[in-house]
């Protein structure tokens, strides 16, 4: 908005300028022709007055072709020119001419703005000054003219400021109104496209507005909903009490919220979270807003999540968490009953764990889809086999638990009840009909371990859920160890065995770390009693328990994987022993046992090669012994490793020959140099019995392949005579010649021990 007289003002808008030019030009035209009509003769004034018509036409043309502001400028300057012409050769009244000048100043000020009015004023005053200087006017008339123009300029300025102020306010109001309209349109669009159903309901309870989501959700068109009661089409799931509570809440200014099962147009039901809020106009309650969100899927998801917390998604059986809660409840009931009666519990419960035999092999052979179908079939079968009151749960991938409440009034009775159920299950679980890509009957077997509770084990104060599960796990492990399709009950002896197993495994870790292992050797002698070689044996010197038998810790090392670092330690000690001067001088060979797990390690060949290079051992004096179980894995990979080590000079021997299940065709392909007959053959050997024939057969196989033979477990002199009669080059190993002794002791007493062996023969 202009702040001073000289500040620019653009005048009226283009549309208003058009009306001003039309009106001004017509009046100007009429005035000119009126002047012409008043003249009696056709002189210059008459022609000038008649020229007002073409001047008006030209103004109209400029307005249409260019702009009406240009037309206003043309009209103003044309009028100045006409006034100047008439005034210069005037026989007319000067006052009328000057009045035209004032009118033009006012016209320009209004239509074109204050700056245009100022310019027109200067032009008019300049014309008057020229007329005074040419004695056409007097200075008094100049002063009157100037005063009049100045006065009107001031009036124009004041009015223009007021007009422009009002115009500015109107423009601002229009902008605010336009902004409000845009916001309202945006809000309307957001509400109309909202995924939630939105309705506006009047105080009479009838719908005034419903967005698209409501129409889509409920199947109504907008025309069908508007004017109908909300209780019929929107919140028809409200009960009478809920409706009354909602009205009270909203009328008091609060927001009512709830979850309703509303009915659509087609009669189907939708579960919605509903929020109803009051709307005020001028401080008075005018309507309500209903906002509804479909929560059917969310509630179903929440229910499914809650289901998965307690049930297995595959078999629909209770899961391990639900099983634990049941056990805790039963134990709590027993403790409460015991405190109330102050006696031992008279009610015992039983828990069985059923585990599928060879499930991993089935999964590897048939795939996860078939395995899932198998587990579903087993779950269904278990539900039909156990009593209705029994609780069946899936605890792990292929394990199921069965809890029998009130199995008996004594521990023995409940154990018998559990064993009877386990036996029935084993008899019934022989085949399963699997429904996957058709129906297939699959033979199965299960291992079952069970325990009873509440039972307080020695060293514990109370029975607990984890103790029950542990006891069942221990019993199941024992059943699986006995073979497929076995049952085993928990006993304290099993717990002691499992505890001892953990102790040995933990102690073996410490033995490897702190150097508690010792290397022992046992001689291998020929028919003359001369030491031809030795077998290296590992012993565990426990700090508190002394020497622990390898029969106890070797199987645990195999099971836990500790056999690999244990075997690496033995090989390193054997290589160090082979570098000893006495061993070198005697030309002894050393044999070391290698487990299948250790030999199957991908870097076994590279590690042993590096060890031989580091110690500088003659590899031909090292013999690696392995059992036939090694050949049950990838035989081609085994042969490649043996060939690689044989190229270094390492020799191989098959330990416990004849006790395994390997094919003789495989044995013939192996680069072996020695076989060791198991001590069970030697112990039961009788020349005329089947055992003797078996030993002779082994000797014949060895001779056909030019292999050395070592007989283990030789404890009687008669055994050596028979063996040497059958095979003079045979080597004997056993207590008859020497027990295993520490390697360091053997190095000290080498000569003495050799003499003793010769004397023995």
CSV table of C-alpha atoms in Angstrom, one decimal, residues 519 536 568-580 583-584 590 592 607-619 621-622 624 650:
chain,number,residue,atom,x,y,z
A,519,UNK,CA,52.0,-90.5,26.6
A,536,UNK,CA,51.6,-95.0,21.6
A,568,UNK,CA,46.7,-83.7,17.6
A,569,UNK,CA,48.4,-83.8,21.0
A,570,UNK,CA,49.2,-87.5,20.7
A,571,UNK,CA,50.6,-87.1,17.2
A,572,UNK,CA,52.9,-84.3,18.3
A,573,UNK,CA,54.1,-86.3,21.3
A,574,UNK,CA,54.8,-89.4,19.0
A,575,UNK,CA,56.8,-87.3,16.6
A,576,UNK,CA,58.8,-85.8,19.4
A,577,UNK,CA,59.4,-89.3,20.8
A,578,UNK,CA,60.6,-90.5,17.4
A,579,UNK,CA,63.3,-87.8,17.4
A,580,UNK,CA,64.8,-89.2,20.7
A,583,UNK,CA,64.4,-94.4,19.6
A,584,UNK,CA,66.4,-93.6,16.5
A,590,UNK,CA,55.6,-96.0,16.6
A,592,UNK,CA,49.3,-93.9,17.0
A,607,UNK,CA,48.7,-80.3,9.7
A,608,UNK,CA,50.4,-83.7,9.8
A,609,UNK,CA,52.8,-82.7,7.0
A,610,UNK,CA,53.7,-79.5,8.8
A,611,UNK,CA,54.3,-81.5,12.0
A,612,UNK,CA,56.6,-84.0,10.2
A,613,UNK,CA,58.6,-81.2,8.6
A,614,UNK,CA,58.9,-79.2,11.9
A,615,UNK,CA,60.1,-82.2,13.9
A,616,UNK,CA,62.2,-83.7,11.1
A,617,UNK,CA,60.8,-87.2,11.8
A,618,UNK,CA,61.4,-90.1,9.3
A,619,UNK,CA,57.8,-90.6,8.2
A,621,UNK,CA,58.6,-95.0,11.2
A,622,UNK,CA,55.2,-93.5,11.9
A,624,UNK,CA,48.6,-94.4,11.8
A,650,UNK,CA,53.6,-92.6,6.5
